[in-house]
PDB file of C-alpha atoms in Angstrom:
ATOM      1  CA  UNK A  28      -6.741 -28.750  -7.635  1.00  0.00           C
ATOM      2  CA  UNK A  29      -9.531 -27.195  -5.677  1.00  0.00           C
ATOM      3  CA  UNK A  30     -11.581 -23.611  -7.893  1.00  0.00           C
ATOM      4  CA  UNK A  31     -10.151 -21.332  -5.645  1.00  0.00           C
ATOM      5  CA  UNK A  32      -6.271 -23.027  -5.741  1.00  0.00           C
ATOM      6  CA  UNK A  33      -6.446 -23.088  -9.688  1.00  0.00           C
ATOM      7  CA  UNK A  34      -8.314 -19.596  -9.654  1.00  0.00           C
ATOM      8  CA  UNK A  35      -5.221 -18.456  -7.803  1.00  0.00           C
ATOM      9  CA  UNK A  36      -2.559 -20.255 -10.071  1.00  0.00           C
ATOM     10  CA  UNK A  37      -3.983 -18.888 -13.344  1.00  0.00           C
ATOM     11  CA  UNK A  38      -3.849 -15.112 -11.908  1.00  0.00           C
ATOM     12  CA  UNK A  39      -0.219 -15.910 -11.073  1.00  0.00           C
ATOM     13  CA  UNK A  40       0.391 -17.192 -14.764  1.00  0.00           C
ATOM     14  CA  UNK A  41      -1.657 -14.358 -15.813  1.00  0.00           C
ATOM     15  CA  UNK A  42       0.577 -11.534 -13.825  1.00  0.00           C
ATOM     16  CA  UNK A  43       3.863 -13.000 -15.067  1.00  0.00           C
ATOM     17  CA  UNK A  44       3.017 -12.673 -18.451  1.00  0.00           C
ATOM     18  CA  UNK A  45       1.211  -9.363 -18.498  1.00  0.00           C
ATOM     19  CA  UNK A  46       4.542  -7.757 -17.087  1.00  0.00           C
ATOM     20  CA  UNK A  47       7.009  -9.617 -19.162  1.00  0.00           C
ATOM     21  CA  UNK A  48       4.747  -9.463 -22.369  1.00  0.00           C
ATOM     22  CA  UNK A  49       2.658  -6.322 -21.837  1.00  0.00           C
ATOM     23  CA  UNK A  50      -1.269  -6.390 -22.359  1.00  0.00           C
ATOM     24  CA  UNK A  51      -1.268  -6.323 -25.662  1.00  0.00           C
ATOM     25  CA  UNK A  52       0.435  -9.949 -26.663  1.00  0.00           C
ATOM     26  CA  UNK A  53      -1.398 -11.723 -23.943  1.00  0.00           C
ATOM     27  CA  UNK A  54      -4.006 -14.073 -24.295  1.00  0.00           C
ATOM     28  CA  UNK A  55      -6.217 -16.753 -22.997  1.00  0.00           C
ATOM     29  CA  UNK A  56      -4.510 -19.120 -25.318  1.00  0.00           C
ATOM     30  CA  UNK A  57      -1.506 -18.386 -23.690  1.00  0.00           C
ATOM     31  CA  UNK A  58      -2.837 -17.910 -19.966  1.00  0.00           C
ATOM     32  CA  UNK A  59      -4.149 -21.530 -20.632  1.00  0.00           C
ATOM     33  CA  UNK A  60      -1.315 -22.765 -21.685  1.00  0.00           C
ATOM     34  CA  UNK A  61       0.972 -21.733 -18.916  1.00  0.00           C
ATOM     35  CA  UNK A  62      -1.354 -22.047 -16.544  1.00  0.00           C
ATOM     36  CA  UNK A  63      -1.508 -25.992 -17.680  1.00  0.00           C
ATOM     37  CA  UNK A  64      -5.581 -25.326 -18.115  1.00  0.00           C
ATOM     38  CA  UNK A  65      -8.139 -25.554 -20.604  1.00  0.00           C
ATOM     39  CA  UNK A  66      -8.906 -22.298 -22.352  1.00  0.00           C
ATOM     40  CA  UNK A  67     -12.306 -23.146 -21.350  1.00  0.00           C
ATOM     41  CA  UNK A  68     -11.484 -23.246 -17.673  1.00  0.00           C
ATOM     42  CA  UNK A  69      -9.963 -19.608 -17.443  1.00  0.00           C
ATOM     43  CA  UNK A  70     -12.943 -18.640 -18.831  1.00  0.00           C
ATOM     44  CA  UNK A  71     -15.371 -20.798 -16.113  1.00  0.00           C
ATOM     45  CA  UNK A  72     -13.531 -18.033 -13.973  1.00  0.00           C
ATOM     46  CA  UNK A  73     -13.282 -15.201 -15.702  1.00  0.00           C
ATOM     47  CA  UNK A  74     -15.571 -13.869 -18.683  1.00  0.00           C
ATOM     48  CA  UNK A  75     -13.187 -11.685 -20.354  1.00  0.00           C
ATOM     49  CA  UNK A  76      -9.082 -10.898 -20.335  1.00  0.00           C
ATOM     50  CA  UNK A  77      -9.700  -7.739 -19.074  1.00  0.00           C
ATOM     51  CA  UNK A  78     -11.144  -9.276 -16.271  1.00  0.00           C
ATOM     52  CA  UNK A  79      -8.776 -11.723 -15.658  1.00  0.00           C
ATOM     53  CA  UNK A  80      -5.954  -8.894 -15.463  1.00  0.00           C
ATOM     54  CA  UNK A  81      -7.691  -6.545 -13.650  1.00  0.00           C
ATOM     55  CA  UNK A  82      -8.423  -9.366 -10.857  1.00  0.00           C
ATOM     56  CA  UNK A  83      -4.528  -9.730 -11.188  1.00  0.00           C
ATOM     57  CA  UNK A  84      -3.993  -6.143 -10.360  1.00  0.00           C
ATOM     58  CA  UNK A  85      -6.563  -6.500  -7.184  1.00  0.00           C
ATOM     59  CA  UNK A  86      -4.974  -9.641  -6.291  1.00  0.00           C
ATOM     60  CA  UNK A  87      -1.513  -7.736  -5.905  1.00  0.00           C
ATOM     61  CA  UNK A  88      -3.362  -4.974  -4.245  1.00  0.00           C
ATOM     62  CA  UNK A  89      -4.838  -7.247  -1.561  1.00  0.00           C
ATOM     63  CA  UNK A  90      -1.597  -8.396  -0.324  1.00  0.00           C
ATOM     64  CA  UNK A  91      -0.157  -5.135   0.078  1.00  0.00           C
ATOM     65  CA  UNK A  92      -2.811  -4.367   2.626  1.00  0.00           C
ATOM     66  CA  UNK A  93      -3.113  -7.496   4.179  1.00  0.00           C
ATOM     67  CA  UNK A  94       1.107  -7.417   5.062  1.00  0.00           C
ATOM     68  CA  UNK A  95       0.239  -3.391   5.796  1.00  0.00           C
ATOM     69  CA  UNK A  96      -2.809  -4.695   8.195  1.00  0.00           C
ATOM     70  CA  UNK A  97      -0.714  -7.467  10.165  1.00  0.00           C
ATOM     71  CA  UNK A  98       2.424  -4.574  10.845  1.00  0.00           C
ATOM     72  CA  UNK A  99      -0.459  -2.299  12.432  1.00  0.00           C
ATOM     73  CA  UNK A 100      -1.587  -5.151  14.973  1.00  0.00           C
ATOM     74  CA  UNK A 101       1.780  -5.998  15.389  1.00  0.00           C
ATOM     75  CA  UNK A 102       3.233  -2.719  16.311  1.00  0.00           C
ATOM     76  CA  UNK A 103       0.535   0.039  16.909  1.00  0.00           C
ATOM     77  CA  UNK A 104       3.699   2.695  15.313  1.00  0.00           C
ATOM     78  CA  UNK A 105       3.441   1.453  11.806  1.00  0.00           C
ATOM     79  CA  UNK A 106      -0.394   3.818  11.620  1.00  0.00           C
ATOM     80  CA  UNK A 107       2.248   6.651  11.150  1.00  0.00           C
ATOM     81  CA  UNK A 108       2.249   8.019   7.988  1.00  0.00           C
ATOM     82  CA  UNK A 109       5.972   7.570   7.569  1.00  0.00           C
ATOM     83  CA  UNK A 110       6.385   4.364   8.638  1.00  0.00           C
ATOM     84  CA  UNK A 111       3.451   3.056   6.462  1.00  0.00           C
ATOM     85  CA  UNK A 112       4.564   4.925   3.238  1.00  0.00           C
ATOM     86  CA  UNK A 113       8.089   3.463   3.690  1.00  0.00           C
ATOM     87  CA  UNK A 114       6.349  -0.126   3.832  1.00  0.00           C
ATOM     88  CA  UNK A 115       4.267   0.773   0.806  1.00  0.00           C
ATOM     89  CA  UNK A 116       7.658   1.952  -1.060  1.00  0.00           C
ATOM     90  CA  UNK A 117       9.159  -1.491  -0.581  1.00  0.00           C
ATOM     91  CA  UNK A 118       5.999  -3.792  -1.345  1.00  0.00           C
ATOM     92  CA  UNK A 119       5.115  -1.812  -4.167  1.00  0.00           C
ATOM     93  CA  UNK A 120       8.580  -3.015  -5.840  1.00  0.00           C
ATOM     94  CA  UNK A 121       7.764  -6.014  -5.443  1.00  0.00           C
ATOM     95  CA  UNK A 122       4.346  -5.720  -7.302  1.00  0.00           C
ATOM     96  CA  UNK A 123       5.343  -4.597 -10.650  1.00  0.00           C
ATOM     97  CA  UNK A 124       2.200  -5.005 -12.256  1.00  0.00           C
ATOM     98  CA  UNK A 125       0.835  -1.926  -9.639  1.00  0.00           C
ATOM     99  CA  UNK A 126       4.077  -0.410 -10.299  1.00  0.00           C
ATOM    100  CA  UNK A 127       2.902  -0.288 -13.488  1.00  0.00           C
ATOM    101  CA  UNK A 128      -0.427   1.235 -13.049  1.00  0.00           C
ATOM    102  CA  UNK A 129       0.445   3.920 -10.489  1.00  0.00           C
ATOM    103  CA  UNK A 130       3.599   5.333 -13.043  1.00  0.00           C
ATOM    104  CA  UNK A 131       0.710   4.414 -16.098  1.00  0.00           C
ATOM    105  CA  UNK A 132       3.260   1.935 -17.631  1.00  0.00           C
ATOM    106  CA  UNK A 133       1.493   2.285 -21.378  1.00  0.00           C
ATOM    107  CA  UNK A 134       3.965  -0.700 -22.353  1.00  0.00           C
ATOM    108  CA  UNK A 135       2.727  -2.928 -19.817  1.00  0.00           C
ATOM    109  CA  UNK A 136      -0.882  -2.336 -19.534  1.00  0.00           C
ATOM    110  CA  UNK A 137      -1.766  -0.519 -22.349  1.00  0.00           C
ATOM    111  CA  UNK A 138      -5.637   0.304 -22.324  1.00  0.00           C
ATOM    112  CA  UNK A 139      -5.863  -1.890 -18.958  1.00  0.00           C
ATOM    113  CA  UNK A 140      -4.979   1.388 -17.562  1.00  0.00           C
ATOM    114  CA  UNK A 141      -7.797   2.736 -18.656  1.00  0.00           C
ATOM    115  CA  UNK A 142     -10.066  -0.103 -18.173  1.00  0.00           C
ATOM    116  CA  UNK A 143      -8.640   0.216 -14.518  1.00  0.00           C
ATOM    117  CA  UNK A 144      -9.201   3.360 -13.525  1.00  0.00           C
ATOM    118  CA  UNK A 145     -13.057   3.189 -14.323  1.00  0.00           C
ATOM    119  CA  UNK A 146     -13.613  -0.498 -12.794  1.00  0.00           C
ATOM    120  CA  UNK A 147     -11.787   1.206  -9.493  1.00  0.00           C
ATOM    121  CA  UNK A 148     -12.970   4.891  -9.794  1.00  0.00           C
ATOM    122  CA  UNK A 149     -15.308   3.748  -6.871  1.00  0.00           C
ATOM    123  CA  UNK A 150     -12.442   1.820  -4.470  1.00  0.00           C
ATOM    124  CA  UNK A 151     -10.434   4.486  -5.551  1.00  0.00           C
ATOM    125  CA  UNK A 152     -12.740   7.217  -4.074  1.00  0.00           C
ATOM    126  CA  UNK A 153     -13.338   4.511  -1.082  1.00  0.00           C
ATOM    127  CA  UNK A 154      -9.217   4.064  -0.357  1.00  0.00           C
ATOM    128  CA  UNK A 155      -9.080   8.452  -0.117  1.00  0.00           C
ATOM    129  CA  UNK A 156     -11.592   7.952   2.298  1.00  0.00           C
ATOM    130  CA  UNK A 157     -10.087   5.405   3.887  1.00  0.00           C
ATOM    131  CA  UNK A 158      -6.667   7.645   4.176  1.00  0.00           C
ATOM    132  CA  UNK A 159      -8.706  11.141   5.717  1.00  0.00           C
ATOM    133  CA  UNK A 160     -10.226   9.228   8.572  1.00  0.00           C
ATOM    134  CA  UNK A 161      -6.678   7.765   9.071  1.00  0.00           C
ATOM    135  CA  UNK A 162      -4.803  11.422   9.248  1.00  0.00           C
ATOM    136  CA  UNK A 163      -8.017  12.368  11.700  1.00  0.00           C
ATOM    137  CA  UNK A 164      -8.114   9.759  13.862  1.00  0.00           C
ATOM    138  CA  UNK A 165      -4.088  11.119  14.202  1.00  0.00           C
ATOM    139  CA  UNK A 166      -5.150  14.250  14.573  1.00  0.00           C
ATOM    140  CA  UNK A 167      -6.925  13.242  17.476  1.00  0.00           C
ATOM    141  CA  UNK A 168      -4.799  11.931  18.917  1.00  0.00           C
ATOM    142  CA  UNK A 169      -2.099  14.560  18.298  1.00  0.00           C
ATOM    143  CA  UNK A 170       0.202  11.815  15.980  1.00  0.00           C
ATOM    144  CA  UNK A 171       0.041  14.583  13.228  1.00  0.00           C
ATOM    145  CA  UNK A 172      -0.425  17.840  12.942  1.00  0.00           C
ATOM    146  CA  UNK A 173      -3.162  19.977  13.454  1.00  0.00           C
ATOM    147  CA  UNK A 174      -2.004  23.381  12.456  1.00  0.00           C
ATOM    148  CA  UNK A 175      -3.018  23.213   8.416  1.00  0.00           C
ATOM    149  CA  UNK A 176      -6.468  21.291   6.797  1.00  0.00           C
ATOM    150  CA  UNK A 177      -6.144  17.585   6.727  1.00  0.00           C
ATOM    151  CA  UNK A 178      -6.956  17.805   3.146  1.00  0.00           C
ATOM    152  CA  UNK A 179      -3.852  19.775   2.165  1.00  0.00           C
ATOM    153  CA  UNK A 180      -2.188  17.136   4.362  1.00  0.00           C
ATOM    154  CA  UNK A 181      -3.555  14.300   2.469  1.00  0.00           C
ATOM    155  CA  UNK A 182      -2.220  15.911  -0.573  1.00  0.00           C
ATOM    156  CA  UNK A 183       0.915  16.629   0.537  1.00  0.00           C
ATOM    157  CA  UNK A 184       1.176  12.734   1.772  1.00  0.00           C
ATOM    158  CA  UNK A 185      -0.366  11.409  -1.888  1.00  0.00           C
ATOM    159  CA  UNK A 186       1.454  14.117  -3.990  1.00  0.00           C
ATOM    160  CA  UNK A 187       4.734  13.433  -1.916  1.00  0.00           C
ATOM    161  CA  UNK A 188       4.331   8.709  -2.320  1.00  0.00           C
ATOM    162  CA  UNK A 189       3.152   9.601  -6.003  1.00  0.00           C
ATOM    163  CA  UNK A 190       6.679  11.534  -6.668  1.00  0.00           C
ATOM    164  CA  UNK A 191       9.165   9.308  -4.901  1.00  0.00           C
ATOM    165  CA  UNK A 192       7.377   5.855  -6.512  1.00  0.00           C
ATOM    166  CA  UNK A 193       7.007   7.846 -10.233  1.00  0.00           C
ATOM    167  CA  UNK A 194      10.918   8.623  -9.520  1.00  0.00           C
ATOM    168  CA  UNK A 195      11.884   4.685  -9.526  1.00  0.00           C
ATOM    169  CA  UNK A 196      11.463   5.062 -13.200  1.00  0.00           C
ATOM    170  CA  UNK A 197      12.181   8.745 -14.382  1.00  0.00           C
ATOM    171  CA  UNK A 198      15.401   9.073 -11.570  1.00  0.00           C
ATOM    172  CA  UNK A 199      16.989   5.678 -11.754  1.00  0.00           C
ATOM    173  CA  UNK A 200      20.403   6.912 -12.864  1.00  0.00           C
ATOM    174  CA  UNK A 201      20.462   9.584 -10.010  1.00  0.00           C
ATOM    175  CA  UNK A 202      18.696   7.803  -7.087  1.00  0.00           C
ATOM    176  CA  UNK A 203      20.585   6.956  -4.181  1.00  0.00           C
ATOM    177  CA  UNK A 204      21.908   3.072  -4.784  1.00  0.00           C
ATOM    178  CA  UNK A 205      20.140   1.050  -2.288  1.00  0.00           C
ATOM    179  CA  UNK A 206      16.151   0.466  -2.317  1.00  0.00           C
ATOM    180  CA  UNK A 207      16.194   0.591   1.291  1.00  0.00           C
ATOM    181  CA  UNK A 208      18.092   4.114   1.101  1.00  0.00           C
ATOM    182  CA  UNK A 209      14.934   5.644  -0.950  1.00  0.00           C
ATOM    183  CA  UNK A 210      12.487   3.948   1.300  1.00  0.00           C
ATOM    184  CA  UNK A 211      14.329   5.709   4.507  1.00  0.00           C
ATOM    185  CA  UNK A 212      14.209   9.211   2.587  1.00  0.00           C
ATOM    186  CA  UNK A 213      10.727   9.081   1.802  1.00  0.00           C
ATOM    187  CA  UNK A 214      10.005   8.754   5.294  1.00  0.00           C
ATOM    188  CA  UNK A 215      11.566  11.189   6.698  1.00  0.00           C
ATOM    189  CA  UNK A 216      10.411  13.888   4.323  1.00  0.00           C
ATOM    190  CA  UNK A 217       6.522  12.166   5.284  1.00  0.00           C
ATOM    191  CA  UNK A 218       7.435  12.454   8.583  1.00  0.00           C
ATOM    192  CA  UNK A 219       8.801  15.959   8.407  1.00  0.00           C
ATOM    193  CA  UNK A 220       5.907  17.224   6.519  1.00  0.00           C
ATOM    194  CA  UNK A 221       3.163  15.795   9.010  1.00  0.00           C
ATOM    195  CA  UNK A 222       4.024  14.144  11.898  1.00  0.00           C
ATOM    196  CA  UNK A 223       4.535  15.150  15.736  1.00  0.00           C
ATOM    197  CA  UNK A 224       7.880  14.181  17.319  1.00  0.00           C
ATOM    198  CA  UNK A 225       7.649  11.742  20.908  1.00  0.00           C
ATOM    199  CA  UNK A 226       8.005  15.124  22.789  1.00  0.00           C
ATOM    200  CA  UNK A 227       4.796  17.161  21.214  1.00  0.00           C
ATOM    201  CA  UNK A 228       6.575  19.279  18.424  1.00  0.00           C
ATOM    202  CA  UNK A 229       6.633  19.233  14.665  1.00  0.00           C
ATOM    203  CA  UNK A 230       9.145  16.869  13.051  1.00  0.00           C
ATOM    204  CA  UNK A 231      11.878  19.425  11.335  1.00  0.00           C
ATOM    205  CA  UNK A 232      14.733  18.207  13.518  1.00  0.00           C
ATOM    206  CA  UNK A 233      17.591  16.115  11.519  1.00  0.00           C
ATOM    207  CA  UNK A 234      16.984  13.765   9.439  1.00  0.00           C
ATOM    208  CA  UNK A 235      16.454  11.162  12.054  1.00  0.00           C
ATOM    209  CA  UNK A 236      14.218  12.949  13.790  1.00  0.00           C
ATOM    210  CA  UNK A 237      10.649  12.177  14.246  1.00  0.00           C
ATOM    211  CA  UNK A 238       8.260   9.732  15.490  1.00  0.00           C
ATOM    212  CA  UNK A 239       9.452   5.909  16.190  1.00  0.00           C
ATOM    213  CA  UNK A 240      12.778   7.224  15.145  1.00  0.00           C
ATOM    214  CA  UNK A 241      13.749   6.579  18.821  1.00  0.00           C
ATOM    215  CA  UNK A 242      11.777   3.838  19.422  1.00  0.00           C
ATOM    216  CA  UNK A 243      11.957   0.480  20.174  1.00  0.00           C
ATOM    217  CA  UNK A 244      10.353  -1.429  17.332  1.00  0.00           C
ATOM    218  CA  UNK A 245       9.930  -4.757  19.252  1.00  0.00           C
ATOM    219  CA  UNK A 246      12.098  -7.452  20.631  1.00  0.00           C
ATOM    220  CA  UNK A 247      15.626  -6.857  20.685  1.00  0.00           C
ATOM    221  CA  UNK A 248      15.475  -3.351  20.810  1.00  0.00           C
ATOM    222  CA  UNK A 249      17.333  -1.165  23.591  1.00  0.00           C
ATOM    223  CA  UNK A 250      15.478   1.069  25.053  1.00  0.00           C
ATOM    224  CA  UNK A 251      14.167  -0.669  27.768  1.00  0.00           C
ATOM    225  CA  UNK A 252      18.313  -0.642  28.821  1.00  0.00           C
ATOM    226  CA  UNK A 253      18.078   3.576  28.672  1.00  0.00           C
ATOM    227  CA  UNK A 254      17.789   5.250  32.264  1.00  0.00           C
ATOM    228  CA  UNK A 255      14.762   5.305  33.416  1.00  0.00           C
ATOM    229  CA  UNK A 256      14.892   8.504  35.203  1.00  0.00           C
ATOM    230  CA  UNK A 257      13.145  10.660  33.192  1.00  0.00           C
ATOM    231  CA  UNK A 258      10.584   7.468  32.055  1.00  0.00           C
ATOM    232  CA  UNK A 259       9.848   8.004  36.184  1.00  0.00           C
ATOM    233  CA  UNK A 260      10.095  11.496  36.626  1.00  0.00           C
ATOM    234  CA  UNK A 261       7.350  11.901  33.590  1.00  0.00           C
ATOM    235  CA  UNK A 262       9.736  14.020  31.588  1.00  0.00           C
ATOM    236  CA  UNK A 263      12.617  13.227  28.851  1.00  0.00           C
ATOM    237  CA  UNK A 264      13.283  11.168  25.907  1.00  0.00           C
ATOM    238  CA  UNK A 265      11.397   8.113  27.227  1.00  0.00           C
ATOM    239  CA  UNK A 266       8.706   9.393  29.101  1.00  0.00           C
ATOM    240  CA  UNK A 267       7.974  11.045  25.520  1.00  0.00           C
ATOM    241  CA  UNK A 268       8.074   7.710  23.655  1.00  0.00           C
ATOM    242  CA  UNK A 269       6.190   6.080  25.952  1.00  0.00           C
ATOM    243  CA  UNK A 270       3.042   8.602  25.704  1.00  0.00           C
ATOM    244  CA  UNK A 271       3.318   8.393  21.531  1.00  0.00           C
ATOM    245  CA  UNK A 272       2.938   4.487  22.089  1.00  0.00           C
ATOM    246  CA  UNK A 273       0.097   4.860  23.833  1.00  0.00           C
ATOM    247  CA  UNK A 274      -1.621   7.368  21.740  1.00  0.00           C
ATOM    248  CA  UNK A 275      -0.912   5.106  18.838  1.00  0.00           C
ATOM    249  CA  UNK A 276      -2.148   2.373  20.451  1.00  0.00           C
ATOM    250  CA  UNK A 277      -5.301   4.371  21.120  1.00  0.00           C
ATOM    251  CA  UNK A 278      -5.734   5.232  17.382  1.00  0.00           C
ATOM    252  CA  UNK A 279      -4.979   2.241  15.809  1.00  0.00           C
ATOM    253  CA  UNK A 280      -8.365   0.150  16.702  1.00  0.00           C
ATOM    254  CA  UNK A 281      -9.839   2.683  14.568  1.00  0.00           C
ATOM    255  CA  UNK A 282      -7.470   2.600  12.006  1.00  0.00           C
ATOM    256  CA  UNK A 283      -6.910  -0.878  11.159  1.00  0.00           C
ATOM    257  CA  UNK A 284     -10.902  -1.440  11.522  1.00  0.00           C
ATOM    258  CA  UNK A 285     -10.557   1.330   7.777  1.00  0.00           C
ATOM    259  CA  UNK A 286      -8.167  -0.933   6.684  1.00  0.00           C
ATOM    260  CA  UNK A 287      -9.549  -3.989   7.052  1.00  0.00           C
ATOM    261  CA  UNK A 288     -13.059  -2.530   5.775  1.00  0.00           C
ATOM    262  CA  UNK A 289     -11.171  -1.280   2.068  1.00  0.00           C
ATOM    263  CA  UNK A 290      -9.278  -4.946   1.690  1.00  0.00           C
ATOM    264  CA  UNK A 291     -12.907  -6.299   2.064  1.00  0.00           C
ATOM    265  CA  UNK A 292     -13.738  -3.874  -0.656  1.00  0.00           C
ATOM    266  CA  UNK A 293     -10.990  -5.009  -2.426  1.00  0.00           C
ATOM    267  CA  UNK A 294     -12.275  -8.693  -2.348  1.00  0.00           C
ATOM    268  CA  UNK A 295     -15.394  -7.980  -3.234  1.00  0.00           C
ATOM    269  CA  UNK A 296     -14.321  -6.323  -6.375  1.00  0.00           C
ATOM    270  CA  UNK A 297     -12.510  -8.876  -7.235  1.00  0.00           C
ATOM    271  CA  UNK A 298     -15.523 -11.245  -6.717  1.00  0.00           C
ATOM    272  CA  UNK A 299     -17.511  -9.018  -8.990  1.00  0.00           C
ATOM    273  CA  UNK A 300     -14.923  -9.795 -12.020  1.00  0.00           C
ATOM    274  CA  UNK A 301     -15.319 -13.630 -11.946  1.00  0.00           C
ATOM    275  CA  UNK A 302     -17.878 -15.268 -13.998  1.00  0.00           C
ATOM    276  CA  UNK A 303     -21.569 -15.945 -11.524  1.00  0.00           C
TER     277      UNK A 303
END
């Protein structure tokens, strides 16, 4: 097994048995074990636990941004706020070890939490950057709106995600059933609270309302089957659509280039916590 391979498979072991154990009653010794390594070995990677585990918490981070990176090339619609906080929803329940640290999980983490939020204080600071220049670069290109300070809207947008994933744990017996259900309300409160509907207005219509709402989200979809009468004319539903595609296509060079700079960050934190 190459360094990076078994690197890879011991922050696996490591994440399984940090959320099904807690910090607390993990070790190396049982890391190793797992992992089928030599103590020593998770040590030629790592010089301490807490390093180990908070590589595992990167690790989980990383993914979440690469998946979020390859919908914005894919689709130049998934820069919107809602439809990237609906993604984030999703992936994050799949991640519970940054489930844990976002909702500060004391039984999982325990004083990794702490550890944590020192180590990252600076990618922290970095990924709020990161998320201004996104809402401006919509701003420019009239995605969001302009009409309060894009720092009130970043807080609304953090304050809003923070609520809806700390809910998961404090609402579970009044939550709508279905993952997918909570995911889909999230959004459309993001997108009432800061986006720009396909005609130019704000996005307090119903709840389906709002931008990409109407739009085709790649192959299959129907829209290309509407009239195209007012897509000609330069007026209607589709003419609408069509002019938020491009302006999100115009944004999103910009956007994913932020991206792609903070999962670099992200990697070279994570190269910071092995052993030179």
């Amino acid at each position: 097994m190459e360094r990076s391979q078994r690197a890879d498979h011991i922050l696996d072991v490591a994440g399984e048995l940090l959320v099904a154990w807690g910090y607390g009653r993990v070790t190396i010794d049982e890391i190793a074990r797992r992992a089928k390594v030599g103590k020593g070995t998770v040590y030629l990677h790592w010089k301490t636990k807490d390093a180990l585990l908070l590589a595992v918490m990167l690790k989980a981070q990383s993914h979440i941004h690469q998946r979020q990176l390859e919908l914005m090339r894919a689709d130049p619609l998934e820069i919107l706020p809602s439809r990237m906080l609906r993604r984030h929803f999703l992936d994050f329940q799949g991640e519970p070890v940054l489930r844990a640290f976002y909702t500060d999980d004391a039984d999982i983490l325990g004083r990794l939490n702490d550890t944590a939020k020192k180590e990252f204080a600076e990618l922290m600071a970095q990924g709020d950057r990161h998320l201004r220049r996104h809402l401006e670069v919509l701003r420019e290109h009239g995605l969001v709106r302009n009409d309060t300070d894009v720092h009130h809207q970043q807080y609304a947008l953090l304050a809003t995600s923070n609520g809806f994933f700390t809910a998961e744990a404090l609402l579970s017996d009044r939550a709508p059933d279905t993952l997918k259900v909570r995911a889909d309300i999230l959004a459309r409160t993001i997108r009432s609270a800061l986006e720009v509907s396909a005609d130019g207005g704000s996005c307090s219509g119903g709840p389906d309302s709002g931008p990409g709402s109407d739009l085709d989200s790649g192959p299959g979809s129907d829209s290309g089957s509407r009239s195209g009468s007012d897509s000609r004319s330069g007026s209607g539903p589709d003419a609408a659509s069509t002019r938020m595609r491009v302006a999100a296509a115009a944004a999103a060079p910009e956007i994913i280039a932020c991206y792609e700079h903070f999962n670099e960050l992200c990697a070279q934190e994570m190269r910071r916590q092995v052993r030179d």
